[in-house]
Coordinates of C-alpha atoms in Angstrom, one line a residue:
Chain A
M1 CA -24.4 19.1 2.2
T2 CA -21.6 16.9 0.9
I3 CA -19.3 15.3 3.4
P4 CA -15.7 14.9 2.2
L5 CA -13.8 11.7 3.2
R6 CA -10.1 11.1 2.6
I7 CA -9.5 7.4 2.1
G8 CA -6.2 5.7 1.6
F9 CA -5.7 2.7 -0.7
I10 CA -3.0 0.4 -2.1
P11 CA -2.9 -0.4 -5.8
L12 CA -4.8 -3.7 -5.7
L13 CA -7.9 -4.9 -7.5
D14 CA -9.7 -5.3 -4.2
A15 CA -9.8 -1.5 -3.8
A16 CA -12.5 -1.8 -6.5
L17 CA -15.5 -0.9 -4.3
L18 CA -13.9 2.4 -3.2
V19 CA -13.1 3.4 -6.8
A20 CA -16.6 2.3 -8.1
A21 CA -18.3 4.1 -5.1
R22 CA -16.4 7.3 -6.1
D23 CA -16.7 7.1 -9.8
E24 CA -20.1 5.5 -10.4
G25 CA -22.1 7.8 -8.2
F26 CA -22.7 5.6 -5.1
A27 CA -20.9 7.9 -2.7
E28 CA -22.6 11.0 -4.1
A29 CA -26.0 9.4 -3.6
E30 CA -25.1 9.1 0.1
G31 CA -24.0 12.7 0.3
L32 CA -20.3 11.8 0.4
R33 CA -17.3 12.9 -1.6
L34 CA -14.5 10.4 -1.6
D35 CA -11.0 11.6 -2.0
L36 CA -9.0 8.5 -2.7
V37 CA -5.2 8.7 -1.9
R38 CA -2.9 6.0 -3.3
E39 CA -0.3 4.8 -0.8
V40 CA 2.9 2.8 -1.2
S41 CA 2.8 0.8 2.1
W42 CA 0.4 -0.7 4.6
A43 CA 2.5 0.9 7.3
N44 CA 1.7 4.4 5.8
I45 CA -2.0 3.4 5.8
R46 CA -1.9 2.5 9.4
D47 CA 0.1 5.6 10.4
K48 CA -2.1 8.0 8.4
L49 CA -5.3 6.6 10.0
N50 CA -3.6 7.0 13.3
V51 CA -2.8 10.7 13.0
G52 CA -6.1 11.6 11.3
L53 CA -4.7 12.2 7.8
F54 CA -7.2 9.5 6.6
D55 CA -10.8 9.1 7.6
A56 CA -10.8 5.5 6.4
A57 CA -8.7 3.1 4.4
H58 CA -8.4 -0.1 2.3
M59 CA -6.8 -2.4 4.9
L60 CA -5.7 -6.0 5.3
A61 CA -8.2 -7.7 7.5
P62 CA -5.5 -9.1 9.9
A63 CA -3.7 -5.7 9.9
A64 CA -6.9 -4.0 11.2
I65 CA -6.9 -6.4 14.1
A66 CA -3.1 -6.2 14.7
S67 CA -3.3 -2.3 14.8
T68 CA -6.0 -2.4 17.3
L69 CA -4.1 -4.9 19.5
G70 CA -0.9 -2.9 19.1
L71 CA 1.1 -5.9 17.8
G72 CA 4.5 -4.8 16.6
H73 CA 3.6 -1.2 16.7
I74 CA 1.8 1.4 18.8
K75 CA -1.9 0.7 19.3
V76 CA -4.1 2.2 16.6
A77 CA -7.8 1.4 17.4
I78 CA -9.5 0.5 14.1
S79 CA -13.1 -0.5 13.5
V80 CA -14.3 -2.6 10.5
P81 CA -18.0 -1.8 9.5
I82 CA -17.7 -3.6 6.1
A83 CA -15.4 -5.9 4.2
L84 CA -14.2 -4.9 0.7
N85 CA -13.9 -8.4 -0.7
L86 CA -13.2 -12.1 -0.2
N87 CA -10.3 -14.0 -1.9
G88 CA -8.2 -12.6 -4.7
N89 CA -4.7 -14.0 -3.9
A90 CA -2.6 -16.5 -5.6
I91 CA 0.8 -18.2 -5.1
T92 CA 3.1 -17.7 -8.0
V93 CA 6.5 -19.4 -8.4
S94 CA 9.4 -19.0 -10.8
R95 CA 9.5 -21.3 -13.8
P96 CA 12.5 -23.2 -12.5
L97 CA 10.8 -23.9 -9.2
Y98 CA 7.5 -24.9 -10.9
E99 CA 9.5 -27.4 -13.1
A100 CA 11.4 -28.8 -10.1
L101 CA 8.0 -29.2 -8.2
A102 CA 6.5 -30.9 -11.3
A103 CA 9.4 -33.3 -11.3
E104 CA 8.8 -34.1 -7.6
A105 CA 5.0 -34.5 -7.8
A106 CA 3.1 -37.4 -9.2
T107 CA 0.4 -35.3 -10.7
A108 CA 0.4 -31.7 -12.1
P109 CA 1.4 -29.8 -8.9
S110 CA -1.2 -27.0 -9.4
Q111 CA -4.1 -29.5 -9.0
D112 CA -3.7 -30.2 -5.3
P113 CA -2.0 -27.8 -2.8
R114 CA -1.3 -30.7 -0.4
A115 CA 0.5 -32.7 -3.0
S116 CA 2.5 -29.6 -4.2
S117 CA 3.4 -28.8 -0.6
A118 CA 4.7 -32.4 -0.1
A119 CA 6.7 -32.0 -3.3
L120 CA 8.1 -28.7 -2.0
K121 CA 9.1 -30.4 1.3
R122 CA 11.0 -33.1 -0.7
L123 CA 12.6 -30.5 -2.9
I124 CA 13.7 -28.4 0.2
G125 CA 15.3 -31.6 1.7
R126 CA 17.1 -32.3 -1.5
R127 CA 18.4 -28.8 -1.8
A128 CA 19.6 -28.7 1.8
A129 CA 21.4 -32.0 1.3
A130 CA 23.1 -30.6 -1.7
G131 CA 24.2 -27.5 0.3
Q132 CA 22.0 -25.1 -1.7
P133 CA 20.6 -22.0 -0.1
P134 CA 17.0 -22.0 1.2
L135 CA 14.3 -21.0 -1.1
T136 CA 12.9 -17.5 -0.6
F137 CA 9.2 -16.7 -0.6
A138 CA 7.7 -13.3 -0.4
H139 CA 4.5 -11.9 0.9
T140 CA 3.2 -8.4 1.5
F141 CA 3.0 -7.6 5.2
P142 CA 3.5 -9.6 8.5
F143 CA -0.2 -9.3 9.2
S144 CA -1.6 -10.3 5.8
T145 CA -3.5 -13.3 4.5
H146 CA -0.8 -13.6 1.9
H147 CA 1.6 -14.5 4.7
Y148 CA -0.8 -16.9 6.3
Q149 CA -1.8 -18.6 3.0
L150 CA 1.9 -19.3 2.3
R151 CA 2.3 -20.8 5.8
T152 CA -0.9 -22.8 5.5
W153 CA 0.2 -24.2 2.1
M154 CA 3.7 -25.0 3.5
A155 CA 2.3 -26.6 6.7
A156 CA 0.3 -29.0 4.7
G157 CA 3.5 -30.7 3.5
G158 CA 5.2 -30.4 6.9
I159 CA 7.4 -27.4 6.0
D160 CA 8.5 -25.0 8.8
P161 CA 8.6 -21.7 7.0
E162 CA 11.0 -20.2 9.5
R163 CA 13.5 -23.0 9.5
D164 CA 13.1 -24.4 6.0
T165 CA 12.6 -21.2 3.9
N166 CA 13.4 -17.5 3.9
L167 CA 10.2 -15.4 4.2
V168 CA 10.5 -11.8 3.1
V169 CA 8.1 -8.9 2.5
I170 CA 8.0 -7.1 -0.9
P171 CA 5.6 -4.4 -2.0
P172 CA 3.0 -5.9 -4.5
P173 CA 4.0 -3.9 -7.6
L174 CA 7.6 -5.0 -7.1
M175 CA 6.9 -8.8 -6.9
A176 CA 7.4 -9.5 -10.6
K177 CA 10.7 -7.8 -10.8
S178 CA 12.0 -9.7 -7.7
L179 CA 11.0 -13.0 -9.2
E180 CA 12.6 -12.2 -12.5
S181 CA 15.8 -11.1 -10.9
G182 CA 16.0 -14.3 -8.8
H183 CA 15.7 -12.5 -5.4
V184 CA 12.6 -14.6 -4.7
D185 CA 11.5 -18.1 -5.9
G186 CA 7.8 -17.6 -5.2
F187 CA 5.3 -15.3 -3.6
C188 CA 1.7 -14.9 -2.5
V189 CA 0.1 -11.6 -3.5
G190 CA -3.3 -10.2 -4.4
A191 CA -4.7 -9.3 -7.9
P192 CA -3.6 -8.1 -10.3
W193 CA 0.0 -8.8 -9.5
N194 CA 0.0 -12.6 -10.2
A195 CA -1.6 -12.1 -13.6
T196 CA 0.8 -9.3 -14.6
T197 CA 3.8 -11.5 -13.5
I198 CA 2.8 -14.5 -15.5
A199 CA 2.0 -12.2 -18.5
A200 CA 5.7 -11.3 -18.4
G201 CA 6.5 -15.0 -19.0
H202 CA 9.0 -16.0 -16.3
A203 CA 6.6 -17.5 -13.7
M204 CA 3.6 -19.8 -13.2
I205 CA 0.6 -19.5 -10.9
M206 CA 0.9 -22.4 -8.5
H207 CA -2.4 -22.1 -6.7
H208 CA -5.3 -19.8 -6.5
G209 CA -5.8 -18.5 -2.9
T210 CA -9.2 -20.2 -3.0
Q211 CA -7.4 -23.6 -3.2
I212 CA -5.6 -22.8 0.1
V213 CA -8.6 -21.2 1.9
A214 CA -12.0 -20.9 0.4
D215 CA -13.9 -17.6 1.2
C216 CA -10.9 -16.1 2.8
P217 CA -11.3 -12.7 4.4
E218 CA -9.1 -10.2 2.6
K219 CA -9.4 -6.4 2.6
V220 CA -11.7 -4.5 4.8
L221 CA -12.7 -0.9 5.3
G222 CA -10.7 0.3 8.3
V223 CA -12.1 3.3 10.1
P224 CA -10.4 4.9 13.2
T225 CA -12.6 3.8 16.1
R226 CA -12.8 7.4 17.4
L227 CA -14.4 8.5 14.0
V228 CA -17.0 5.7 14.4
D229 CA -17.8 6.9 17.8
E230 CA -18.0 10.6 16.8
R231 CA -19.7 10.3 13.4
P232 CA -21.6 6.9 13.2
E233 CA -24.0 8.2 10.5
T234 CA -21.1 9.1 8.2
V235 CA -19.7 5.6 8.6
T236 CA -23.0 3.9 7.8
A237 CA -23.5 6.2 4.8
L238 CA -20.1 5.0 3.5
V239 CA -21.1 1.4 4.2
R240 CA -24.2 1.9 2.0
A241 CA -22.2 3.5 -0.7
L242 CA -19.8 0.6 -0.8
A243 CA -22.5 -2.0 -0.7
G244 CA -24.2 -0.2 -3.6
A245 CA -20.9 -0.2 -5.5
A246 CA -20.6 -4.0 -4.8
G247 CA -23.9 -4.6 -6.5
W248 CA -22.6 -2.7 -9.5
C249 CA -19.2 -4.5 -9.5
A250 CA -20.8 -8.0 -9.2
D251 CA -22.9 -7.5 -12.3
P252 CA -21.1 -9.2 -15.2
A253 CA -22.6 -6.5 -17.5
N254 CA -20.3 -4.0 -15.8
R255 CA -17.1 -6.1 -15.9
A256 CA -15.5 -4.3 -18.8
A257 CA -16.4 -0.9 -17.3
L258 CA -15.0 -1.9 -13.9
A259 CA -11.8 -3.2 -15.6
R260 CA -11.3 0.1 -17.3
L261 CA -11.9 2.1 -14.0
M262 CA -9.3 0.0 -12.2
A263 CA -6.7 -0.2 -15.0
R264 CA -6.2 3.5 -15.1
P265 CA -2.7 4.8 -14.4
E266 CA -3.7 6.5 -11.2
I267 CA -5.3 3.3 -9.8
L268 CA -3.4 0.2 -10.9
G269 CA -1.7 1.2 -14.1
V270 CA -2.0 -2.1 -15.9
A271 CA -3.8 -3.3 -19.1
P272 CA -7.6 -3.4 -18.8
A273 CA -7.7 -6.8 -20.5
I274 CA -5.7 -8.4 -17.6
V275 CA -8.2 -6.9 -15.0
E276 CA -11.2 -8.1 -17.0
M277 CA -9.7 -11.6 -17.2
I278 CA -9.2 -11.6 -13.4
L279 CA -12.7 -10.4 -12.8
A280 CA -14.0 -13.2 -15.0
G281 CA -12.1 -15.7 -12.8
A282 CA -10.2 -16.9 -15.9
L283 CA -6.7 -16.6 -14.3
S284 CA -4.6 -19.5 -15.7
L285 CA -3.2 -22.0 -13.2
G286 CA 0.0 -23.8 -13.9
P287 CA 0.8 -24.5 -17.5
A288 CA -2.8 -25.2 -18.5
A289 CA -5.6 -22.7 -18.3
P290 CA -8.5 -23.8 -16.0
A291 CA -11.2 -25.8 -17.7
A292 CA -13.9 -23.6 -16.1
P293 CA -13.6 -20.1 -14.8
D294 CA -13.4 -19.7 -11.0
L295 CA -16.0 -17.0 -10.2
A296 CA -14.9 -17.0 -6.6
Y297 CA -11.3 -16.1 -7.4
I298 CA -12.1 -12.6 -6.2
R299 CA -15.5 -11.8 -4.7
L300 CA -16.6 -8.2 -4.7
D301 CA -20.4 -9.0 -4.4
P302 CA -22.6 -7.8 -1.6
A303 CA -22.7 -11.2 0.1
A304 CA -19.0 -11.1 0.6
L305 CA -19.1 -7.9 2.7
R306 CA -20.7 -8.6 6.1
P307 CA -17.8 -8.6 8.7
I308 CA -18.5 -11.8 10.7
A309 CA -17.2 -13.0 14.0
A310 CA -16.1 -16.3 12.4
Q311 CA -13.6 -14.4 10.3
V312 CA -12.1 -12.8 13.4
D313 CA -11.7 -16.3 15.0
F314 CA -10.1 -17.6 11.7
L315 CA -7.7 -14.6 11.6
L316 CA -6.7 -14.9 15.2
A317 CA -5.9 -18.6 14.7
Q318 CA -3.8 -17.7 11.7
M319 CA -1.9 -15.0 13.7
A320 CA -1.4 -17.5 16.5
D321 CA 0.0 -20.1 14.1
A322 CA 2.4 -17.5 12.7
G323 CA 3.7 -16.9 16.3
Q324 CA 2.3 -13.3 16.3
L325 CA 0.2 -13.7 19.4
A326 CA 1.9 -14.2 22.7
S327 CA -1.3 -15.4 24.4
P328 CA -4.2 -15.8 21.9
G329 CA -6.8 -16.0 24.6
A330 CA -5.9 -12.6 26.1
H331 CA -6.5 -10.8 22.8
R332 CA -9.8 -12.5 21.9
A333 CA -12.2 -10.0 23.3
D334 CA -10.4 -6.9 22.0
A335 CA -10.0 -8.5 18.5
H336 CA -13.7 -9.2 18.3
R337 CA -14.5 -5.6 19.0
V338 CA -12.8 -4.6 15.8
Y339 CA -15.4 -6.2 13.6
R340 CA -18.7 -4.2 13.7
P341 CA -21.5 -6.3 12.0
D342 CA -23.8 -4.0 14.0
L343 CA -22.8 -1.0 11.9
F344 CA -23.3 -3.1 8.7
E345 CA -26.8 -3.9 9.9
C346 CA -27.4 -0.3 10.8
A347 CA -26.7 0.7 7.3
G348 CA -29.7 -1.3 6.2
V349 CA -27.8 -3.2 3.5
T350 CA -29.6 -6.3 2.3
A351 CA -26.9 -9.0 1.5
G352 CA -26.7 -12.7 1.9
Q353 CA -24.8 -14.3 4.7
T354 CA -21.0 -14.1 4.3
P355 CA -19.5 -17.6 4.1
I356 CA -17.1 -18.9 6.8
P357 CA -13.5 -19.3 5.7
Q358 CA -12.5 -23.0 5.0
P359 CA -8.9 -24.2 4.5
F360 CA -8.4 -26.7 1.7
A361 CA -12.1 -26.8 0.9
A362 CA -12.0 -25.9 -2.8
R363 CA -13.0 -28.6 -5.3
L364 CA -10.2 -29.8 -7.5
R365 CA -10.4 -27.8 -10.7
D366 CA -10.9 -30.3 -13.4
G367 CA -9.7 -33.6 -12.1
R368 CA -7.1 -34.0 -14.8
Chain B
M1 CA 30.0 17.7 21.3
T2 CA 30.0 14.6 19.2
N3 CA 27.6 11.7 19.4
A4 CA 28.2 8.1 18.4
T5 CA 24.5 7.2 17.8
R6 CA 24.5 5.4 14.5
I7 CA 21.7 6.7 12.2
A8 CA 20.7 5.2 8.9
I9 CA 18.8 7.5 6.5
V10 CA 16.8 5.6 3.9
D11 CA 15.6 8.1 1.3
E12 CA 15.6 8.0 -2.5
S13 CA 15.7 11.8 -2.7
P14 CA 19.4 12.7 -2.6
V15 CA 18.7 16.4 -1.9
R16 CA 16.4 15.7 1.1
S17 CA 18.7 13.2 2.6
A18 CA 21.6 15.7 2.3
I19 CA 19.5 18.3 4.0
L20 CA 18.7 15.9 6.9
E21 CA 22.3 14.6 7.1
E22 CA 23.5 18.2 7.4
G23 CA 21.0 18.9 10.2
L24 CA 22.1 15.9 12.1
R25 CA 25.8 16.6 11.7
D26 CA 25.2 20.2 12.9
A27 CA 23.5 18.7 16.0
G28 CA 26.6 16.7 16.7
Y29 CA 25.8 13.3 15.2
T30 CA 28.8 11.9 13.3
Q31 CA 27.7 8.3 12.5
I32 CA 25.3 8.9 9.7
I33 CA 24.8 6.5 6.7
V34 CA 22.6 7.5 3.8
I35 CA 21.0 4.7 1.8
G36 CA 19.5 5.9 -1.5
E37 CA 19.0 2.6 -3.2
T38 CA 16.2 0.4 -1.8
S39 CA 17.3 -2.8 -3.5
G40 CA 19.2 -4.9 -1.1
L41 CA 18.1 -2.6 1.7
L42 CA 17.7 -5.2 4.4
A43 CA 21.2 -6.6 3.8
R44 CA 22.6 -3.1 4.0
L45 CA 20.8 -2.4 7.3
Q46 CA 22.0 -5.6 8.8
A47 CA 25.5 -4.8 7.9
I48 CA 25.2 -1.2 9.3
D49 CA 23.4 -2.3 12.4
P50 CA 22.1 1.2 13.2
D51 CA 20.7 2.5 16.4
M52 CA 18.0 4.4 14.5
I53 CA 16.5 4.3 11.0
V54 CA 14.9 7.3 9.4
I55 CA 12.8 6.6 6.3
D56 CA 10.7 8.7 4.1
L57 CA 7.0 7.7 3.7
E58 CA 7.1 7.6 -0.1
N59 CA 9.4 4.7 0.3
P60 CA 7.7 1.4 -0.5
S61 CA 10.3 -0.5 1.6
R62 CA 8.6 0.4 4.9
D63 CA 6.6 -2.8 4.9
S64 CA 9.7 -4.9 4.3
L65 CA 11.5 -3.0 7.1
E66 CA 8.7 -3.7 9.5
Q67 CA 8.7 -7.4 8.7
M68 CA 12.4 -7.5 9.3
F69 CA 11.8 -6.3 12.9
H70 CA 9.2 -9.1 13.4
V71 CA 11.6 -11.8 12.3
S72 CA 14.1 -11.7 15.2
R73 CA 16.8 -13.8 13.5
L74 CA 17.2 -11.1 10.9
V75 CA 18.2 -8.4 13.4
S76 CA 20.7 -8.7 16.2
R77 CA 18.9 -6.2 18.5
P78 CA 15.2 -5.7 19.2
V79 CA 13.5 -2.7 17.6
A80 CA 10.9 -0.3 19.1
M81 CA 8.7 0.9 16.3
F82 CA 8.3 4.4 17.5
V83 CA 9.1 7.0 20.2
D84 CA 6.4 6.1 22.7
Q85 CA 2.7 5.9 22.9
S86 CA 2.4 9.1 25.0
D87 CA 4.0 11.3 22.4
S88 CA 1.3 11.4 19.8
P89 CA 1.8 15.1 18.7
M90 CA 5.3 14.2 17.7
I91 CA 4.1 11.1 15.8
A92 CA 1.5 13.2 14.0
A93 CA 4.1 15.9 13.2
A94 CA 6.5 13.2 11.8
I95 CA 3.8 11.5 9.6
E96 CA 2.6 14.9 8.3
A97 CA 6.2 15.9 7.5
G98 CA 6.5 12.6 5.6
V99 CA 9.0 10.8 7.7
S100 CA 9.0 7.7 9.9
T101 CA 11.6 6.4 12.3
Y102 CA 12.5 3.1 13.8
I103 CA 14.5 2.8 17.0
V104 CA 16.6 0.1 18.4
D105 CA 15.8 -0.7 22.0
G106 CA 18.1 0.9 24.5
L107 CA 18.5 4.2 22.8
K108 CA 17.9 7.1 25.2
Q109 CA 14.4 8.6 24.9
S110 CA 15.8 12.2 25.0
R111 CA 18.1 11.4 22.1
V112 CA 15.4 9.8 20.1
K113 CA 13.2 12.9 20.4
H114 CA 16.0 15.1 19.4
I115 CA 16.7 13.1 16.2
V116 CA 13.0 12.8 15.3
E117 CA 12.6 16.6 15.8
T118 CA 15.6 17.3 13.6
A119 CA 14.1 15.0 10.9
I120 CA 10.7 16.7 11.1
V121 CA 12.3 20.2 10.8
R122 CA 14.5 19.2 7.9
F123 CA 11.8 17.3 6.0
N124 CA 9.5 20.3 6.3
A125 CA 12.3 22.6 5.2
F126 CA 12.8 20.4 2.1
T127 CA 9.0 20.5 1.3
K128 CA 9.1 24.3 1.6
L129 CA 12.1 24.5 -0.7
K130 CA 10.4 22.3 -3.2
Q131 CA 7.3 24.5 -3.2
E132 CA 9.4 27.6 -3.6
L133 CA 11.2 26.0 -6.5
A134 CA 7.9 25.1 -8.1
E135 CA 6.6 28.6 -7.6
A136 CA 9.7 30.2 -9.0
K137 CA 9.4 27.9 -12.0
S138 CA 5.8 28.8 -12.7
K139 CA 6.7 32.5 -12.3
L140 CA 9.4 32.1 -14.9
E141 CA 6.9 30.4 -17.2
E142 CA 4.5 33.3 -16.7
R143 CA 7.3 35.8 -17.4
K144 CA 8.0 34.0 -20.7
V145 CA 4.3 34.0 -21.8
L146 CA 4.1 37.7 -20.9
D147 CA 7.2 38.5 -23.0
R148 CA 5.7 36.6 -25.9
A149 CA 2.3 38.4 -25.6
K150 CA 4.1 41.8 -25.5
G151 CA 6.1 40.8 -28.6
I152 CA 2.9 39.9 -30.5
L153 CA 1.2 43.2 -29.6
M154 CA 4.3 45.2 -30.5
R155 CA 4.5 43.5 -33.9
V156 CA 0.8 43.6 -34.7
K157 CA -0.1 47.1 -33.4
N158 CA 3.4 48.6 -34.0
I159 CA 3.7 49.9 -30.4
S160 CA 6.4 50.1 -27.8
E161 CA 7.0 47.4 -25.2
D162 CA 5.7 49.8 -22.5
E163 CA 2.5 50.4 -24.4
A164 CA 2.1 46.6 -25.0
F165 CA 2.5 46.0 -21.3
R166 CA -0.1 48.8 -20.4
L167 CA -2.6 47.2 -22.8
I168 CA -2.2 43.8 -21.2
R169 CA -2.5 45.3 -17.7
R170 CA -5.6 47.2 -18.6
A171 CA -7.3 44.1 -20.1
A172 CA -6.4 42.2 -16.9
M173 CA -7.9 44.9 -14.7
N174 CA -11.1 45.2 -16.8
E175 CA -11.7 41.5 -17.0
N176 CA -10.5 40.7 -13.5
R177 CA -7.9 38.3 -14.7
T178 CA -4.2 37.9 -14.0
L179 CA -1.5 39.3 -16.3
A180 CA -0.5 35.7 -17.1
Q181 CA -4.0 34.7 -18.1
V182 CA -4.4 37.6 -20.5
A183 CA -1.0 37.0 -21.9
Q184 CA -1.8 33.4 -22.5
S185 CA -5.0 34.3 -24.3
I186 CA -3.1 36.6 -26.6
V187 CA -0.5 33.9 -27.3
T188 CA -3.2 31.3 -28.0
A189 CA -5.2 33.7 -30.2
A190 CA -2.1 34.6 -32.2
E191 CA -1.3 30.9 -32.7
L192 CA -4.9 30.2 -33.9
L193 CA -4.8 33.2 -36.3
R194 CA -1.5 32.4 -37.7

């Protein structure tokens, strides 16, 4: 008997495991039929999980924790039996901002996020002194790694994002347009929306997410906790299907096929060549393409998927830094119950140990 | 009875927002502002300073809206995201109808429920209307195909319209297919044989 599962996703490359599980037979092999529903907002994903319109969803890791804690909204208890990827974000800035930062920095600003942040701090000071309006940076959701990576980058140079900049939220597919129209000066967003923006020519990628935080938790499979309690075997079957899909996605021989799957109009609606370039880690940085591809730019391999407690601690620290937790200690136990490495183990997936997130740990790209 | 609660409707569908606006006006609410354009949405909302925001779920600006409520300096009054935790059937009904609401603190619970109920009823009415329209449209298409099929039979077999219709109906009955399916086969065959 086939079990149907309705799963919400946002058009982002890190929905890849869900798409590959559905279209490459991994779900079917587990007796599951995935009905993937494209959504336009993370708020919709949370709400449809809450009322039972979705059985599971592609979720921002911090949003799964925030929903469970009831931060900024009613409590929606979510469990995370498997992650969907690590990394995948980048900070992209407008051409004028990139050039202004290049003029402030001693070296090419994309080389070192701490140096570029210091340059941004000086630029902000200069702009304020000249009576110019604050720079506007966009991310995708209050409880998102994009938000936290922007803050981590800014904090390195001593910038207070609340006081010194204007932080706004823009849906990922609309980022490029906002930059082009001058509504925002820079943003942090997931793949493929940085690559599509620079392809249009009016922006530069400032930093890969991996330069800010290496092995950063990103999207997870969010399952309503009541479903995990009622149908644990269905959840572990889904975990196995997704882990199987990860093995397929991580094989370079399948890169072109995966790019074609994800590029389709009903998933991302972008050129397959752009997706393939991102999967190969060949996303250009600043004005010069990287000397060597960054294979960790987005990690969809099985060793990226075990949900680990160190990631919850990392995310709680990020939420606290962003002023989203009134008393971080009080939430700790509840937050840790969201991640369910036990369900991952139950599924019998063999995968390497997921690495612990590390701010500013990435090697400098080519030392130039 | 008139009511001064200020309600902003954020919806890119002009027909649906008109249906909801009418419902709220009938219920006595007079301060209703419809925002159809989502560009510059946050600035518009800050200027309007509504007591309640009603937004459709197809609108990608929901995430932007929620962030605005997190950043206190962008709004003059605190916002409660939804009715209240105990009222989950109403939350489910709203999400299923495709509508979400945001409420500024201090608005009376009974009033909030009343507005949310109106929004649910009107959103569902719009969906039904849309379905009926789609059905009427497909019926019209079927009618057209049937007319073409009858015309073809009348020409080829030199028979009357009534006889042509009887032939199609008999074929449909014998083959357990609909009139439209048989008519479509005739039209397709005629095009191939042309």
